[in-house]
């Protein structure tokens, strides 16, 4: 089974999942087929995936048959497996523990679409509801300390299957990128009595310099210190720690805001590869007032290189003020 | 000029270098030309680079003319610039400071070679001496708190010019990847009275499971918790905090060990793109007994994706024991 391993000097955590090394690659960026016989995510090929966990379906359509709008299945080559106990074994120089967790795939459309920007706002609503449902369900399992929804679009962003999909992962601990945010949010709250992300959304809305779009409920902005060219974050304007608790109105408004940003990125950068993920307050964490959920969208138009890996410093040739200006001016 | 920016919530540092966005890209992985008219790093094209800082030259050959073996020039599109003062400006929500530092290019061969593995051991010695000379010189400038040599080979590893070269960067602070190692090394030393990396080299030499090669002076191993497929580290067996203090014998032995690992990686993975960097004790740091310099070689055969960027956890489908076995069995 997969295994968590911790680097003894830096504390860095990795997942060793040897079962994943022979997964298939169906990546052909040149062709956007409507239906692919070999694609396991296409409607009609349901037997090629493990049995579905959740789907939005037409009335009377059976599980694992056509007739769905969004479909969630276990990852066939999971990075983590949902059994065993999280324990810290091996008291020697090295720390390792079983790769316990959940790894699911959310198939975002029955047709063989390769760019989520091609989907309409209704389908974005369906996708966000699927995210919400899976997170809410996984949150009930007391073993998981962090839930992460992420998307890899395009080969340069690490996608191995081109059919639009996202992934959900449940972890038995809080990983460093999330824990750094919670620590920072707690620090800000202690010193100011307010949520950092609320202050961010207000500050950026007033200055407008890094603003990409702003609606009644959501703001999209290029962060002040972006790791990636044209990195864009989407935040709810009203304080909310968990994405899962979003109302129907929030989901409608987010579908509009997210699709809008993706279409702008596609227009400005020519359908770039990108990753996005949702950072939502992890289960068991008590930073309800301090933390604020958000989406980070990371276009992958340049490569992380020796400087980034060797120092942790990202080198970005486009300042976020310029990136935001271009995205504001790009029609959606 | 470039600018350091710090993410207010995570403390993550980025360099915004808008001057770099229009640098040329001469990447053609299919062709390995011996001489390229347009390549600024080829012998004969010295006028295409800024004036050289350091070169290993034939007697009586003039600066910025042919007749060199290794040549160091300022990066024409520097991520950092060598003037101004490092100061922490802007006391508001955001922290920014001038991008003060040094960014140089070490051109590793006069001919248009694109894979360092094609160079002979003597040329590796020349390259390592150039690294050593530049680091020793930059170390004398009291402004720099961290020096990093890194290499990007292949487009997937972030190279924008294919002609073999490395880069040197001098920073006015210690970045997080280096500082995490120093913190871990200090912690290990406090609790055991010994250097972690010395223990690592001994433990791995005895077990042999993750060993790639071992010579009198150097050990090459796949680390226990590798971020990347076939990640390999090279460490001196005898304790040494700084690469710059290596003796001539060390440099000869390292040239052999480094070339050996690269040829093994090329053979096992079919000339993969890779990054490597040298982590050496930064200037001003006092962890002489605690820290131990080393080279980390990171093949880029899979992409970091949403999971990696969103959580900080790297997913690796090849366990290091298997990677080391394959590399041991691959002839060099």
XYZ file of C-alpha atoms in Angstrom:
664
model
C 0.000 0.000 0.000
C 1.096 3.625 -0.289
C 3.315 5.054 2.403
C 3.896 8.472 3.967
C 7.572 9.230 4.444
C 9.064 12.199 6.202
C 12.430 13.665 5.327
C 14.332 13.469 8.622
C 16.086 16.800 8.201
C 13.443 19.155 6.762
C 10.281 17.368 7.925
C 9.041 17.403 4.317
C 6.341 14.767 3.746
C 6.077 12.653 0.605
C 3.726 9.880 -0.447
C 5.400 6.850 -2.027
C 2.727 5.159 -4.151
C 4.411 2.512 -6.266
C 1.023 1.330 -7.578
C 0.765 4.565 -9.577
C 3.825 4.110 -11.738
C 2.045 2.014 -14.352
C -1.116 4.040 -14.732
C -2.114 4.795 -18.307
C -1.486 8.110 -19.989
C -4.079 9.333 -22.443
C -2.795 12.729 -23.151
C -3.165 14.255 -26.554
C -3.370 18.007 -26.264
C -3.856 18.452 -29.986
C -7.192 16.708 -30.286
C -10.352 17.507 -28.405
C -12.514 14.476 -29.077
C -16.174 14.506 -28.146
C -16.075 10.823 -27.382
C -13.120 8.583 -26.920
C -13.446 4.817 -26.925
C -10.451 4.442 -24.642
C -11.173 7.272 -22.218
C -12.353 5.814 -18.893
C -14.088 9.074 -17.988
C -16.398 9.215 -21.051
C -20.096 8.451 -20.771
C -20.581 4.853 -21.878
C -17.214 3.744 -20.450
C -18.379 3.616 -16.827
C -17.187 0.010 -16.511
C -13.595 1.239 -16.961
C -13.593 2.992 -13.569
C -14.149 1.592 -10.070
C -17.840 1.754 -8.998
C -19.102 5.292 -8.501
C -19.318 6.868 -5.046
C -21.551 9.770 -5.972
C -23.156 11.039 -9.164
C -25.662 13.632 -10.290
C -27.931 11.524 -12.513
C -31.093 11.575 -14.542
C -34.032 10.006 -12.711
C -34.107 6.223 -13.118
C -30.559 5.938 -14.514
C -28.615 3.262 -12.630
C -25.215 3.647 -10.970
C -22.274 3.140 -13.342
C -24.391 3.590 -16.472
C -24.843 6.625 -18.743
C -27.146 9.471 -17.719
C -24.941 11.465 -15.329
C -23.765 15.064 -15.258
C -20.937 14.751 -12.724
C -19.593 11.465 -11.399
C -17.212 10.652 -8.536
C -15.218 7.429 -8.437
C -12.269 6.193 -6.388
C -8.946 6.908 -8.061
C -7.990 3.662 -9.788
C -4.344 4.341 -8.917
C -4.800 5.893 -5.489
C -2.072 7.880 -3.799
C -3.709 6.871 -0.507
C -5.912 4.029 0.644
C -8.878 4.108 2.944
C -7.935 1.470 5.479
C -5.442 0.806 8.213
C -4.553 3.168 11.015
C -2.462 6.310 10.880
C 0.403 5.642 13.209
C 3.940 6.857 13.494
C 6.012 3.770 13.073
C 9.794 3.314 12.897
C 11.388 5.218 15.769
C 14.837 5.229 14.092
C 16.323 7.933 11.847
C 13.382 7.641 9.436
C 9.664 8.174 9.948
C 7.164 6.308 7.844
C 3.509 5.396 8.216
C 0.857 3.689 6.092
C -0.583 5.843 3.331
C -4.045 5.972 4.852
C -6.426 8.414 3.241
C -8.923 8.844 0.435
C -8.222 9.650 -3.199
C -11.185 10.183 -5.506
C -11.741 11.530 -8.987
C -14.586 13.908 -9.830
C -15.404 13.532 -13.521
C -16.695 16.938 -14.495
C -18.544 16.196 -17.689
C -19.889 13.096 -19.463
C -18.515 14.264 -22.827
C -14.821 14.268 -23.672
C -14.142 17.942 -22.963
C -10.525 18.760 -22.136
C -10.843 22.372 -20.995
C -13.180 23.209 -18.154
C -13.551 26.677 -19.677
C -15.698 25.070 -22.409
C -18.405 24.169 -19.887
C -21.345 26.450 -19.159
C -22.219 28.054 -15.854
C -24.817 25.399 -15.024
C -22.225 22.697 -15.320
C -19.871 24.694 -13.064
C -22.701 24.720 -10.513
C -22.977 20.923 -10.800
C -19.220 20.513 -10.363
C -19.058 22.797 -7.324
C -21.988 20.919 -5.767
C -20.105 17.666 -6.292
C -17.040 19.181 -4.556
C -19.266 20.350 -1.735
C -21.023 17.017 -1.310
C -17.837 14.987 -1.257
C -16.117 17.331 1.199
C -19.150 17.383 3.500
C -19.310 13.584 3.477
C -15.581 13.085 4.050
C -15.637 15.664 6.848
C -17.846 13.300 8.871
C -15.092 10.683 8.992
C -13.162 11.653 12.115
C -9.920 10.161 10.785
C -9.298 12.928 8.260
C -7.468 16.045 9.324
C -7.345 17.724 5.926
C -9.466 17.581 2.775
C -8.203 18.983 -0.502
C -9.975 19.412 -3.844
C -7.518 20.017 -6.680
C -7.513 20.138 -10.424
C -4.719 19.524 -12.916
C -5.631 20.813 -16.343
C -3.205 20.141 -19.162
C -0.128 17.975 -19.296
C 2.175 20.765 -18.080
C 0.032 20.931 -14.929
C 0.506 17.222 -14.266
C -2.693 15.840 -15.825
C -2.354 12.298 -17.174
C -5.932 11.997 -18.454
C -7.232 14.899 -20.496
C -10.979 14.469 -19.899
C -12.024 17.256 -17.462
C -11.767 16.069 -13.879
C -10.716 17.115 -10.415
C -9.435 15.103 -7.493
C -10.297 14.928 -3.808
C -7.800 13.820 -1.236
C -8.342 13.194 2.476
C -5.246 13.187 4.676
C -4.714 12.022 8.252
C -2.691 15.185 9.058
C -2.591 18.853 8.039
C 0.068 19.338 5.340
C 2.499 22.214 5.405
C 0.915 24.527 2.819
C -2.406 24.499 4.666
C -0.846 24.613 8.081
C 1.287 27.638 7.103
C -1.900 29.493 6.167
C -3.652 28.601 9.414
C -0.608 29.697 11.408
C -0.475 32.997 9.516
C -4.216 33.542 9.889
C -4.044 32.885 13.633
C -1.106 35.272 13.982
C -2.975 38.007 12.116
C -6.105 37.456 14.202
C -4.192 37.629 17.472
C -2.557 40.910 16.537
C -5.556 42.620 14.879
C -8.680 40.800 16.049
C -9.757 40.367 12.432
C -9.521 37.838 9.628
C -6.554 38.387 7.337
C -8.430 37.308 4.214
C -11.315 39.706 4.955
C -8.723 42.486 5.212
C -7.126 41.262 1.985
C -10.387 41.290 0.076
C -11.200 44.809 1.347
C -7.699 46.211 0.767
C -7.517 44.840 -2.750
C -11.039 45.964 -3.612
C -10.195 49.504 -2.542
C -6.820 49.676 -4.298
C -8.051 47.817 -7.380
C -4.462 47.339 -8.593
C -4.486 43.558 -8.351
C -8.210 43.056 -8.827
C -9.310 40.711 -11.626
C -13.058 40.783 -10.988
C -15.481 41.609 -8.243
C -19.086 40.566 -7.825
C -21.511 40.871 -4.911
C -20.181 37.729 -3.220
C -16.717 37.036 -4.631
C -13.486 38.802 -5.425
C -10.823 37.481 -7.796
C -7.338 38.952 -7.437
C -3.704 38.390 -8.301
C -1.901 37.920 -4.973
C 0.827 40.359 -3.936
C 3.554 37.670 -3.938
C 2.528 35.223 -6.678
C 4.554 32.040 -7.166
C 3.291 31.633 -10.729
C 2.701 33.926 -13.697
C -0.923 35.114 -13.634
C -1.658 33.320 -10.359
C -5.198 34.266 -9.320
C -7.120 33.696 -6.089
C -10.878 33.738 -5.591
C -12.236 34.578 -2.125
C -15.748 35.001 -0.738
C -16.259 38.616 0.361
C -18.154 37.598 3.477
C -16.205 35.728 6.093
C -16.495 31.969 5.764
C -14.006 29.363 6.982
C -15.252 26.358 5.036
C -16.200 26.035 1.392
C -18.525 23.155 2.300
C -20.847 25.494 4.204
C -21.532 27.633 1.102
C -25.198 28.381 0.413
C -26.874 27.703 -2.935
C -26.536 31.404 -3.738
C -22.808 31.225 -2.955
C -22.412 28.260 -5.296
C -24.213 30.073 -8.142
C -22.060 33.145 -7.605
C -18.859 31.089 -7.365
C -19.694 29.185 -10.553
C -19.919 32.543 -12.292
C -16.712 33.921 -10.735
C -14.615 30.782 -11.316
C -15.744 30.299 -14.903
C -15.121 33.978 -15.530
C -11.499 33.770 -14.321
C -10.803 30.586 -16.289
C -12.174 32.100 -19.479
C -10.048 35.199 -18.911
C -6.942 33.059 -18.359
C -7.743 31.023 -21.470
C -8.165 34.200 -23.492
C -5.134 36.017 -22.118
C -2.703 33.091 -22.182
C -4.116 30.840 -24.925
C -5.619 27.977 -22.886
C -2.729 27.541 -20.474
C -2.251 24.434 -18.365
C -3.188 25.238 -14.781
C -3.755 23.811 -11.343
C -6.346 25.002 -8.920
C -7.185 23.883 -5.420
C -9.630 24.819 -2.687
C -8.186 25.650 0.712
C -10.966 25.209 3.269
C -10.598 25.035 7.058
C -9.629 21.433 7.825
C -11.808 19.247 10.066
C -10.829 19.404 13.776
C -9.302 22.870 13.312
C -10.880 25.571 15.415
C -9.855 28.654 13.428
C -13.464 29.448 12.363
C -12.984 33.184 12.845
C -9.371 33.277 11.725
C -9.381 31.202 8.530
C -11.186 32.002 5.297
C -11.613 29.518 2.466
C -10.409 30.392 -1.017
C -9.429 28.984 -4.395
C -5.893 29.400 -5.750
C -5.509 29.107 -9.525
C -1.923 28.516 -10.685
C -1.304 28.761 -14.442
C 1.644 26.590 -15.472
C 3.195 28.613 -18.255
C 6.756 28.559 -16.898
C 8.538 25.751 -15.105
C 9.710 25.687 -11.518
C 13.479 25.212 -11.810
C 16.627 24.781 -9.737
C 16.166 28.104 -7.968
C 12.635 27.246 -6.853
C 13.453 23.705 -5.701
C 16.796 24.601 -4.163
C 15.739 27.732 -2.287
C 11.942 27.703 -2.108
C 11.917 31.160 -3.730
C 9.765 31.472 -6.829
C 10.996 33.697 -9.604
C 8.149 35.432 -11.424
C 8.776 37.657 -14.442
C 5.282 39.202 -14.418
C 4.257 41.463 -11.556
C 0.737 40.792 -10.299
C -0.376 44.367 -10.996
C 0.410 43.799 -14.682
C -1.141 40.315 -14.663
C -4.342 41.646 -13.104
C -4.512 44.487 -15.619
C -4.276 42.038 -18.521
C -6.891 39.729 -16.989
C -9.249 42.624 -16.261
C -8.986 43.720 -19.881
C -9.529 40.221 -21.273
C -13.202 39.612 -22.021
C -14.957 36.677 -20.332
C 14.715 46.673 -10.677
C 13.686 43.262 -9.378
C 11.830 43.076 -6.093
C 11.524 40.595 -3.243
C 7.936 40.164 -2.082
C 6.723 38.203 0.873
C 3.312 36.577 1.053
C 1.803 38.140 4.186
C 0.094 34.959 5.348
C 2.617 32.160 4.677
C 5.841 34.187 4.653
C 6.670 32.669 1.257
C 9.215 34.798 -0.640
C 9.064 35.463 -4.372
C 11.210 37.520 -6.727
C 9.298 39.707 -9.168
C 11.659 40.327 -12.079
C 9.685 41.957 -14.860
C 12.873 42.434 -16.906
C 12.991 38.674 -17.469
C 9.685 38.291 -19.278
C 11.109 39.116 -22.690
C 14.253 37.036 -22.590
C 14.854 34.851 -25.640
C 14.082 31.163 -25.742
C 16.419 28.987 -27.772
C 15.142 25.619 -26.926
C 15.154 22.849 -29.441
C 15.508 19.521 -27.691
C 15.560 17.603 -30.970
C 18.778 19.004 -32.321
C 22.162 18.945 -30.680
C 24.125 21.418 -32.727
C 27.867 21.687 -32.307
C 27.781 25.367 -33.060
C 24.823 27.653 -33.206
C 25.059 31.084 -34.779
C 22.368 32.438 -32.482
C 23.437 30.817 -29.231
C 24.951 33.466 -26.945
C 26.865 30.807 -25.007
C 28.815 29.391 -27.993
C 32.495 30.116 -28.487
C 32.766 32.973 -30.982
C 29.562 34.631 -29.744
C 31.137 36.167 -26.643
C 29.911 39.642 -27.663
C 26.325 38.399 -27.167
C 26.765 38.149 -23.389
C 27.641 40.829 -20.832
C 31.448 41.037 -20.220
C 32.848 37.963 -18.487
C 33.485 37.902 -14.735
C 35.667 34.828 -14.657
C 36.938 32.350 -17.247
C 39.352 29.465 -17.517
C 41.298 30.447 -20.618
C 44.220 29.500 -22.804
C 47.305 31.599 -22.070
C 47.249 34.915 -23.980
C 43.568 34.694 -24.969
C 41.772 37.929 -24.122
C 38.592 38.319 -22.080
C 35.387 37.904 -24.100
C 37.156 36.185 -26.993
C 37.421 32.481 -27.890
C 39.912 30.241 -26.095
C 38.005 29.432 -22.882
C 36.948 26.197 -21.237
C 34.420 27.570 -18.729
C 33.162 31.129 -18.678
C 31.105 33.087 -16.142
C 29.065 36.122 -17.124
C 26.328 38.156 -15.428
C 22.854 36.890 -16.282
C 21.630 39.218 -19.043
C 18.119 39.028 -17.569
C 19.004 38.967 -13.880
C 16.544 37.873 -11.234
C 18.522 40.080 -8.839
C 20.759 43.111 -9.161
C 23.966 43.899 -7.379
C 23.245 47.357 -6.025
C 21.050 49.100 -3.536
C 20.533 48.085 0.054
C 18.533 45.201 1.441
C 15.964 46.827 3.628
C 12.512 45.922 4.789
C 10.309 48.644 3.418
C 6.541 49.067 3.487
C 5.329 48.489 7.031
C 1.698 47.887 5.896
C 0.064 44.555 5.111
C 2.696 43.777 2.476
C 6.454 43.402 2.734
C 8.646 44.202 -0.219
C 12.288 45.080 -0.674
C 14.630 45.745 -3.599
C 15.820 42.623 -5.407
C 19.443 43.047 -4.344
C 21.692 40.107 -5.101
C 23.847 38.529 -7.768
C 22.757 36.352 -10.665
C 25.457 34.872 -12.882
C 25.646 32.235 -15.586
C 28.439 29.655 -15.710
C 28.815 28.483 -19.298
C 30.057 24.938 -18.980
C 31.507 24.301 -22.396
C 32.568 26.395 -25.412
C 30.834 24.024 -27.839
C 27.064 23.756 -28.169
C 26.567 20.688 -25.976
C 23.093 20.341 -24.477
C 23.629 17.490 -22.028
C 26.300 17.815 -19.374
C 26.581 14.015 -19.415
C 28.362 14.341 -22.783
C 31.318 16.125 -21.155
C 34.379 14.247 -19.933
C 35.656 14.101 -16.389
C 38.273 16.793 -16.990
C 35.578 19.216 -18.048
C 33.571 18.346 -14.929
C 36.673 19.280 -12.921
C 36.811 22.629 -14.741
C 33.122 23.280 -14.078
C 33.368 22.411 -10.387
C 36.395 24.690 -10.071
C 34.391 27.496 -11.627
C 31.594 26.874 -9.097
C 34.147 26.880 -6.297
C 35.861 30.069 -7.455
C 32.644 32.026 -7.856
C 31.287 30.906 -4.491
C 34.559 31.704 -2.721
C 34.620 35.180 -4.286
C 30.975 35.962 -3.541
C 31.403 34.710 0.035
C 33.787 37.624 0.669
C 30.999 40.137 0.035
C 29.461 40.530 3.494
C 26.063 41.451 2.059
C 25.220 37.920 0.949
C 23.590 35.527 3.382
C 23.134 32.643 0.978
C 24.857 31.454 -2.202
C 23.265 28.894 -4.456
C 24.640 27.118 -7.539
C 21.906 25.487 -9.580
C 21.480 23.874 -12.935
C 18.408 23.501 -15.135
C 18.943 20.919 -17.842
C 16.200 20.462 -20.394
C 13.060 22.449 -21.030
C 10.987 20.430 -18.543
C 13.490 21.497 -15.871
C 13.009 25.180 -16.696
C 15.969 25.736 -19.036
C 15.384 28.443 -21.624
C 18.776 28.123 -23.325
C 19.896 24.613 -24.156
C 23.698 25.166 -24.218
C 25.079 23.574 -21.019
C 25.220 26.105 -18.212
C 24.590 26.558 -14.510
C 23.607 29.607 -12.526
C 24.860 31.231 -9.342
C 22.661 33.336 -7.169
C 23.615 35.386 -4.097
C 20.783 36.344 -1.755
C 20.621 38.865 1.103
C 18.784 36.333 3.335
C 18.668 32.575 3.885
C 15.737 31.106 1.924
C 13.396 28.559 3.441
C 14.728 25.366 1.833
C 18.244 26.055 3.103
C 17.080 27.365 6.441
C 14.927 24.246 7.017
C 18.035 22.101 6.533
C 20.115 24.177 8.930
C 17.348 24.054 11.535
C 17.087 20.266 11.156
C 20.861 19.833 11.280
C 21.089 21.943 14.442
C 18.263 19.962 16.058
C 19.980 16.666 15.235
C 23.307 17.935 16.561
C 21.787 19.140 19.818
C 20.147 15.785 20.473
C 22.975 13.496 19.299
C 26.182 15.557 19.283
C 26.795 14.478 15.693
C 26.196 15.670 12.154
C 22.986 14.305 10.634
C 24.475 14.011 7.164
C 27.484 12.046 8.455
C 25.007 9.648 10.096
C 23.019 9.516 6.860
C 26.054 8.652 4.762
C 27.089 5.922 7.234
C 23.575 4.479 7.675
C 22.961 4.332 3.948
C 26.394 2.880 3.205
C 25.770 0.072 5.700
C 22.218 -0.706 4.558
C 23.032 -0.270 0.878
C 19.308 -0.247 -0.016
C 19.261 3.320 -1.309
C 22.896 3.509 -2.370
C 23.628 4.511 -5.979
C 27.419 4.622 -5.802
C 30.153 4.902 -3.253
C 33.760 5.943 -3.700
C 36.505 6.778 -1.218
C 35.306 10.355 -0.779
C 31.677 10.518 -1.944
C 28.437 8.648 -1.575
C 25.473 8.962 -3.972
C 22.104 7.832 -2.657
C 18.380 8.099 -3.248
C 16.952 9.900 -0.197
C 14.428 8.143 2.029
C 11.649 10.674 1.258
C 12.298 11.790 -2.335
C 10.152 14.564 -3.819
C 10.995 13.464 -7.352
C 11.286 10.159 -9.210
C 14.929 9.019 -9.098
C 15.988 11.956 -6.919
C 19.652 11.424 -6.002
C 21.912 13.200 -3.507
C 25.709 13.278 -3.470
C 27.472 13.876 -0.139
C 31.116 13.962 0.884
C 31.832 11.079 3.274
C 34.050 13.213 5.474
C 32.369 16.019 7.322
C 32.530 19.337 5.492
C 30.133 22.258 5.847
C 31.070 24.205 2.730
C 31.594 23.016 -0.818
C 33.916 25.970 -1.431
C 36.516 24.536 0.968
C 36.904 21.321 -1.060
C 40.489 20.277 -1.802
C 41.744 19.500 -5.297
C 41.404 15.802 -4.506
C 37.797 16.362 -3.440
C 37.063 18.143 -6.719
C 38.568 15.302 -8.775
C 36.567 12.746 -6.809
C 33.368 14.797 -7.050
C 33.784 15.244 -10.806
C 33.901 11.474 -11.069
C 30.923 10.908 -8.740
C 28.693 13.595 -10.276
C 29.391 12.573 -13.862
C 28.783 8.959 -12.900
C 25.320 9.713 -11.462
C 24.335 11.856 -14.451
C 25.368 9.157 -16.901
C 23.396 6.608 -14.888
C 20.317 8.863 -14.900
C 20.717 9.457 -18.635
C 20.987 5.724 -19.246
C 18.165 4.687 -16.928
C 15.679 7.406 -17.874
C 16.690 8.322 -21.433
C 18.358 11.719 -20.903
C 15.765 13.167 -18.541
C 15.456 16.863 -17.827
C 16.811 17.553 -14.364
C 17.740 20.221 -11.871
C 20.609 20.047 -9.475
C 21.813 22.447 -6.846
C 24.574 22.638 -4.274
C 23.561 23.283 -0.692
C 26.600 24.636 1.143
C 26.654 26.327 4.561
C 25.691 29.961 3.922
C 28.052 32.809 4.827
C 27.518 34.186 8.379
C 26.033 30.871 9.530
C 27.904 29.188 12.345
C 26.731 25.598 11.893
C 30.201 24.356 10.831
C 29.883 21.128 12.805
C 26.155 20.684 12.248
C 25.757 21.312 8.516
C 27.200 19.226 5.687
C 27.239 20.365 2.071
C 25.681 18.182 -0.612
C 24.292 18.140 -4.130
C 20.632 17.309 -4.788
C 19.817 16.062 -8.292
C 16.104 16.216 -9.176
C 15.061 14.502 -12.418
C 11.955 16.143 -13.891
C 10.148 13.211 -15.440
C 6.770 13.890 -13.803
C 5.137 17.232 -13.101
C 4.385 18.758 -9.739
C 0.604 19.174 -9.761
C -2.310 20.469 -7.693
C -1.566 18.126 -4.812
C 2.042 19.273 -4.542
C 1.292 23.005 -4.823
C -1.837 22.877 -2.686
C -0.492 20.745 0.150
C 3.294 20.737 -0.109
C 3.205 16.927 -0.208
C 5.003 15.348 -3.134
C 3.510 12.222 -4.634
C 6.176 9.840 -5.914
C 5.257 6.607 -7.694
C 8.765 5.114 -7.462
C 10.169 4.151 -4.079
C 13.794 5.198 -3.601
C 14.910 1.610 -2.929
C 13.682 0.668 -6.415
C 15.143 3.836 -7.978
C 18.546 3.179 -6.387
C 18.505 -0.439 -7.545
C 17.865 0.644 -11.148
C 20.586 3.311 -10.971
C 23.098 0.893 -9.424
C 22.440 -1.553 -12.244
C 22.735 1.087 -14.977
C 26.283 1.262 -16.312
C 28.140 4.582 -16.152
